[in-house]
mmCIF file of N, CA and C in Angstrom:
data_model
loop_
_atom_site.group_PDB
_atom_site.id
_atom_site.type_symbol
_atom_site.label_atom_id
_atom_site.label_comp_id
_atom_site.label_asym_id
_atom_site.label_seq_id
_atom_site.Cartn_x
_atom_site.Cartn_y
_atom_site.Cartn_z
ATOM 1 N N MET A 1 109.848 311.501 172.374
ATOM 2 C CA MET A 1 109.830 310.628 172.266
ATOM 3 C C MET A 1 111.457 309.925 171.419
ATOM 4 N N ILE A 2 111.504 308.472 171.830
ATOM 5 C CA ILE A 2 112.243 308.156 171.477
ATOM 6 C C ILE A 2 111.566 306.828 170.284
ATOM 7 N N PRO A 3 112.673 306.667 169.306
ATOM 8 C CA PRO A 3 111.635 305.743 167.978
ATOM 9 C C PRO A 3 112.217 304.119 168.514
ATOM 10 N N GLU A 4 111.351 303.268 168.206
ATOM 11 C CA GLU A 4 111.803 301.871 168.703
ATOM 12 C C GLU A 4 112.380 301.472 167.664
ATOM 13 N N ASN A 5 112.437 301.987 166.763
ATOM 14 C CA ASN A 5 113.221 301.362 165.499
ATOM 15 C C ASN A 5 114.864 301.615 165.241
ATOM 16 N N ILE A 6 115.274 302.587 166.556
ATOM 17 C CA ILE A 6 116.359 302.980 166.352
ATOM 18 C C ILE A 6 117.433 301.479 166.420
ATOM 19 N N THR A 7 118.389 301.260 165.843
ATOM 20 C CA THR A 7 118.812 299.983 166.251
ATOM 21 C C THR A 7 120.825 300.380 166.623
ATOM 22 N N LYS A 8 121.325 299.183 166.982
ATOM 23 C CA LYS A 8 122.491 299.439 167.368
ATOM 24 C C LYS A 8 123.322 299.810 166.661
ATOM 25 N N GLU A 9 122.841 299.647 165.146
ATOM 26 C CA GLU A 9 123.863 299.775 163.981
ATOM 27 C C GLU A 9 123.691 301.533 164.059
ATOM 28 N N HIS A 10 122.769 302.352 164.256
ATOM 29 C CA HIS A 10 122.113 303.640 163.822
ATOM 30 C C HIS A 10 123.111 304.145 164.634
ATOM 31 N N ILE A 11 123.229 303.773 165.913
ATOM 32 C CA ILE A 11 123.875 304.181 167.168
ATOM 33 C C ILE A 11 125.502 304.323 166.556
ATOM 34 N N LEU A 12 125.789 302.912 166.147
ATOM 35 C CA LEU A 12 127.591 302.684 165.640
ATOM 36 C C LEU A 12 127.413 303.848 164.341
ATOM 37 N N SER A 13 126.284 304.246 163.464
ATOM 38 C CA SER A 13 126.839 305.143 162.562
ATOM 39 C C SER A 13 126.794 307.056 163.233
ATOM 40 N N ALA A 14 126.148 306.851 163.938
ATOM 41 C CA ALA A 14 126.060 308.063 164.783
ATOM 42 C C ALA A 14 127.401 308.739 165.477
ATOM 43 N N ILE A 15 127.903 307.534 166.402
ATOM 44 C CA ILE A 15 129.192 307.279 166.538
ATOM 45 C C ILE A 15 130.201 308.200 165.247
ATOM 46 N N THR A 16 130.080 306.710 164.554
ATOM 47 C CA THR A 16 131.480 307.028 163.461
ATOM 48 C C THR A 16 130.953 308.469 162.650
ATOM 49 N N GLU A 17 129.871 308.757 162.647
ATOM 50 C CA GLU A 17 129.544 310.254 162.335
ATOM 51 C C GLU A 17 130.550 311.736 163.505
ATOM 52 N N ILE A 18 130.078 311.074 164.301
ATOM 53 C CA ILE A 18 130.970 311.851 165.276
ATOM 54 C C ILE A 18 132.390 312.183 165.531
ATOM 55 N N ASP A 19 132.777 310.874 165.177
ATOM 56 C CA ASP A 19 134.026 310.730 165.143
ATOM 57 C C ASP A 19 134.921 311.861 164.090
ATOM 58 N N LYS A 20 134.253 311.734 162.897
ATOM 59 C CA LYS A 20 134.557 312.420 161.443
ATOM 60 C C LYS A 20 133.893 313.952 161.496
ATOM 61 N N LYS A 21 133.083 314.350 162.099
ATOM 62 C CA LYS A 21 132.348 315.960 162.212
ATOM 63 C C LYS A 21 132.972 316.265 163.804
ATOM 64 N N GLY A 22 133.205 315.505 164.478
ATOM 65 C CA GLY A 22 132.896 315.977 165.929
ATOM 66 C C GLY A 22 131.658 316.656 166.420
ATOM 67 N N VAL A 23 131.738 317.275 167.869
ATOM 68 C CA VAL A 23 130.978 317.562 168.506
ATOM 69 C C VAL A 23 130.624 319.004 168.108
ATOM 70 N N PRO A 24 129.105 319.282 167.610
ATOM 71 C CA PRO A 24 128.668 320.684 167.043
ATOM 72 C C PRO A 24 128.721 321.183 168.201
ATOM 73 N N LYS A 25 129.280 322.557 168.274
ATOM 74 C CA LYS A 25 129.206 323.684 169.504
ATOM 75 C C LYS A 25 127.174 323.667 170.012
ATOM 76 N N GLY A 26 127.809 323.644 171.715
ATOM 77 C CA GLY A 26 126.377 324.142 171.701
ATOM 78 C C GLY A 26 125.409 322.342 172.600
ATOM 79 N N ARG A 27 126.563 321.013 171.782
ATOM 80 C CA ARG A 27 126.427 319.937 171.536
ATOM 81 C C ARG A 27 126.837 319.240 172.386
ATOM 82 N N HIS A 28 127.645 319.098 173.810
ATOM 83 C CA HIS A 28 127.955 318.848 174.188
ATOM 84 C C HIS A 28 127.381 318.014 175.570
ATOM 85 N N SER A 29 128.347 316.680 175.742
ATOM 86 C CA SER A 29 127.164 316.422 176.735
ATOM 87 C C SER A 29 127.380 317.034 178.577
ATOM 88 N N SER A 30 126.356 317.702 179.245
ATOM 89 C CA SER A 30 126.681 318.430 180.546
ATOM 90 C C SER A 30 126.478 318.106 181.936
ATOM 91 N N THR A 31 126.364 316.342 181.625
ATOM 92 C CA THR A 31 125.904 315.438 183.034
ATOM 93 C C THR A 31 127.163 313.731 182.779
ATOM 94 N N TYR A 32 126.189 313.790 181.906
ATOM 95 C CA TYR A 32 126.870 311.827 180.982
ATOM 96 C C TYR A 32 127.648 311.640 179.805
ATOM 97 N N ASP A 33 127.924 310.928 179.569
ATOM 98 C CA ASP A 33 128.178 310.833 178.452
ATOM 99 C C ASP A 33 128.589 309.611 177.867
ATOM 100 N N LEU A 34 128.100 308.864 176.733
ATOM 101 C CA LEU A 34 128.531 307.573 176.866
ATOM 102 C C LEU A 34 129.398 307.399 176.500
ATOM 103 N N VAL A 35 130.440 306.068 176.569
ATOM 104 C CA VAL A 35 131.771 305.749 176.598
ATOM 105 C C VAL A 35 131.796 304.548 175.423
ATOM 106 N N TYR A 36 132.394 305.165 174.296
ATOM 107 C CA TYR A 36 132.981 303.733 173.148
ATOM 108 C C TYR A 36 134.654 303.424 173.176
ATOM 109 N N ASN A 37 134.434 302.368 172.520
ATOM 110 C CA ASN A 37 135.862 302.429 172.783
ATOM 111 C C ASN A 37 137.088 303.835 172.985
ATOM 112 N N GLY A 38 136.460 303.823 174.175
ATOM 113 C CA GLY A 38 137.572 304.550 174.921
ATOM 114 C C GLY A 38 137.133 305.868 174.850
ATOM 115 N N ASN A 39 136.521 306.324 173.721
ATOM 116 C CA ASN A 39 135.695 307.589 173.546
ATOM 117 C C ASN A 39 134.640 308.309 174.169
ATOM 118 N N SER A 40 134.645 309.338 174.161
ATOM 119 C CA SER A 40 133.376 309.969 175.438
ATOM 120 C C SER A 40 132.650 310.550 174.022
ATOM 121 N N TYR A 41 131.039 310.560 174.041
ATOM 122 C CA TYR A 41 130.084 311.056 173.031
ATOM 123 C C TYR A 41 129.384 311.207 173.709
ATOM 124 N N PRO A 42 128.314 312.410 173.528
ATOM 125 C CA PRO A 42 127.208 313.414 174.310
ATOM 126 C C PRO A 42 125.974 312.313 173.944
ATOM 127 N N PRO A 43 125.176 311.511 174.663
ATOM 128 C CA PRO A 43 124.516 310.612 174.757
ATOM 129 C C PRO A 43 123.432 311.369 173.832
ATOM 130 N N LYS A 44 122.402 312.649 174.593
ATOM 131 C CA LYS A 44 121.743 313.172 172.941
ATOM 132 C C LYS A 44 122.020 313.308 171.279
ATOM 133 N N LEU A 45 123.177 313.552 171.325
ATOM 134 C CA LEU A 45 123.464 314.448 170.642
ATOM 135 C C LEU A 45 123.511 312.333 169.718
ATOM 136 N N VAL A 46 123.881 311.344 170.437
ATOM 137 C CA VAL A 46 124.459 310.376 169.211
ATOM 138 C C VAL A 46 122.856 309.607 169.157
ATOM 139 N N ILE A 47 121.670 309.847 169.720
ATOM 140 C CA ILE A 47 120.140 309.294 169.421
ATOM 141 C C ILE A 47 120.144 310.217 168.394
ATOM 142 N N SER A 48 119.919 311.335 168.565
ATOM 143 C CA SER A 48 119.669 312.536 167.461
ATOM 144 C C SER A 48 120.204 312.291 166.484
ATOM 145 N N ILE A 49 121.341 311.600 165.529
ATOM 146 C CA ILE A 49 121.879 311.339 164.451
ATOM 147 C C ILE A 49 121.333 309.968 164.461
ATOM 148 N N ALA A 50 121.840 309.262 165.094
ATOM 149 C CA ALA A 50 121.340 308.133 164.936
ATOM 150 C C ALA A 50 119.985 307.735 164.236
ATOM 151 N N ASN A 51 118.849 309.110 165.139
ATOM 152 C CA ASN A 51 117.155 308.762 164.673
ATOM 153 C C ASN A 51 117.650 309.005 163.211
ATOM 154 N N ARG A 52 117.959 309.666 162.435
ATOM 155 C CA ARG A 52 118.529 310.397 161.056
ATOM 156 C C ARG A 52 118.635 308.699 160.105
ATOM 157 N N TYR A 53 119.728 308.163 160.871
ATOM 158 C CA TYR A 53 120.119 306.760 159.896
ATOM 159 C C TYR A 53 118.489 306.224 159.976
ATOM 160 N N ALA A 54 118.145 305.774 161.308
ATOM 161 C CA ALA A 54 117.433 304.936 160.994
ATOM 162 C C ALA A 54 115.588 305.815 160.160
ATOM 163 N N ASN A 55 115.688 307.036 160.738
ATOM 164 C CA ASN A 55 113.486 307.558 160.314
ATOM 165 C C ASN A 55 114.016 308.490 159.341
ATOM 166 N N GLY A 56 115.490 309.187 158.449
ATOM 167 C CA GLY A 56 115.734 310.240 158.155
ATOM 168 C C GLY A 56 115.544 311.621 158.552
ATOM 169 N N GLU A 57 114.884 311.789 159.563
ATOM 170 C CA GLU A 57 115.090 313.065 160.303
ATOM 171 C C GLU A 57 116.317 313.404 161.285
ATOM 172 N N GLU A 58 117.024 314.237 161.938
ATOM 173 C CA GLU A 58 117.831 314.653 163.362
ATOM 174 C C GLU A 58 117.194 314.427 164.253
ATOM 175 N N LEU A 59 116.803 314.009 165.590
ATOM 176 C CA LEU A 59 115.698 314.580 166.397
ATOM 177 C C LEU A 59 116.013 316.142 167.238
ATOM 178 N N ASN A 60 115.073 317.164 167.323
ATOM 179 C CA ASN A 60 115.424 317.662 168.047
ATOM 180 C C ASN A 60 116.075 317.409 169.279
ATOM 181 N N HIS A 61 117.109 317.797 170.510
ATOM 182 C CA HIS A 61 117.993 317.454 171.761
ATOM 183 C C HIS A 61 116.707 318.219 172.295
ATOM 184 N N ASN A 62 115.883 318.500 172.723
ATOM 185 C CA ASN A 62 115.012 319.552 173.453
ATOM 186 C C ASN A 62 113.710 318.594 173.381
ATOM 187 N N ASP A 63 113.587 317.920 172.680
ATOM 188 C CA ASP A 63 112.102 316.785 172.332
ATOM 189 C C ASP A 63 112.296 315.584 173.325
ATOM 190 N N PHE A 64 113.678 315.267 173.399
ATOM 191 C CA PHE A 64 113.294 313.884 174.670
ATOM 192 C C PHE A 64 114.241 314.413 176.141
ATOM 193 N N GLU A 65 114.311 314.107 176.578
ATOM 194 C CA GLU A 65 115.143 314.113 178.137
ATOM 195 C C GLU A 65 116.283 313.345 178.057
ATOM 196 N N GLY A 66 116.639 312.887 178.805
ATOM 197 C CA GLY A 66 118.413 312.040 178.556
ATOM 198 C C GLY A 66 118.411 312.420 179.915
ATOM 199 N N GLY A 67 119.650 311.591 180.513
ATOM 200 C CA GLY A 67 119.903 311.020 181.823
ATOM 201 C C GLY A 67 119.851 309.598 182.156
ATOM 202 N N LYS A 68 119.661 308.942 183.269
ATOM 203 C CA LYS A 68 119.777 307.536 183.328
ATOM 204 C C LYS A 68 118.835 307.402 184.060
ATOM 205 N N GLY A 69 117.838 306.371 183.466
ATOM 206 C CA GLY A 69 116.710 305.859 184.099
ATOM 207 C C GLY A 69 115.505 306.233 182.602
ATOM 208 N N LYS A 70 115.826 307.634 181.632
ATOM 209 C CA LYS A 70 114.840 307.559 180.630
ATOM 210 C C LYS A 70 115.114 307.166 179.130
ATOM 211 N N PRO A 71 113.703 307.075 178.790
ATOM 212 C CA PRO A 71 114.202 306.259 177.343
ATOM 213 C C PRO A 71 115.471 305.915 176.483
ATOM 214 N N SER A 72 116.082 307.429 176.491
ATOM 215 C CA SER A 72 117.001 307.319 175.905
ATOM 216 C C SER A 72 117.920 306.647 176.486
ATOM 217 N N PHE A 73 118.331 307.038 177.751
ATOM 218 C CA PHE A 73 119.478 306.033 178.256
ATOM 219 C C PHE A 73 119.495 304.349 178.207
ATOM 220 N N GLN A 74 117.722 304.279 178.310
ATOM 221 C CA GLN A 74 117.515 302.844 178.551
ATOM 222 C C GLN A 74 118.067 302.159 176.895
ATOM 223 N N LEU A 75 117.515 302.920 175.569
ATOM 224 C CA LEU A 75 117.658 302.430 174.823
ATOM 225 C C LEU A 75 119.343 302.162 174.167
ATOM 226 N N LEU A 76 120.229 302.614 174.549
ATOM 227 C CA LEU A 76 122.319 302.869 174.928
ATOM 228 C C LEU A 76 122.091 301.736 175.350
ATOM 229 N N GLU A 77 121.347 301.446 176.773
ATOM 230 C CA GLU A 77 121.898 300.649 177.977
ATOM 231 C C GLU A 77 121.199 299.361 177.209
ATOM 232 N N GLN A 78 120.490 299.048 176.422
ATOM 233 C CA GLN A 78 119.686 297.617 175.376
ATOM 234 C C GLN A 78 120.800 297.166 174.775
ATOM 235 N N TYR A 79 121.658 298.094 174.400
ATOM 236 C CA TYR A 79 122.539 297.872 173.039
ATOM 237 C C TYR A 79 123.931 297.351 173.979
ATOM 238 N N GLY A 80 124.456 297.660 175.143
ATOM 239 C CA GLY A 80 125.080 297.353 175.545
ATOM 240 C C GLY A 80 126.261 298.275 176.049
ATOM 241 N N PHE A 81 125.599 299.550 175.850
ATOM 242 C CA PHE A 81 126.649 301.132 175.821
ATOM 243 C C PHE A 81 126.814 301.575 177.276
ATOM 244 N N GLU A 82 127.714 302.063 177.691
ATOM 245 C CA GLU A 82 127.975 302.749 178.760
ATOM 246 C C GLU A 82 127.835 303.778 179.145
#
């Protein structure tokens, strides 16, 4: 379940963190990437980290689905991310 209070600013903070720290081993995307400023990011990792900025803890990537049409992708698309 994706919390509804994750904002675009939380997502951008997650992207900035990934830019600084890199993608942890085993957390690369398998099918789709979020593309921002010409860089690719694992969408589920971005959502997981964005939740930490919104709610104080990172979401477990096994607790929600990724992929087109899923709530995690709908959230990203809602804020204009590809």
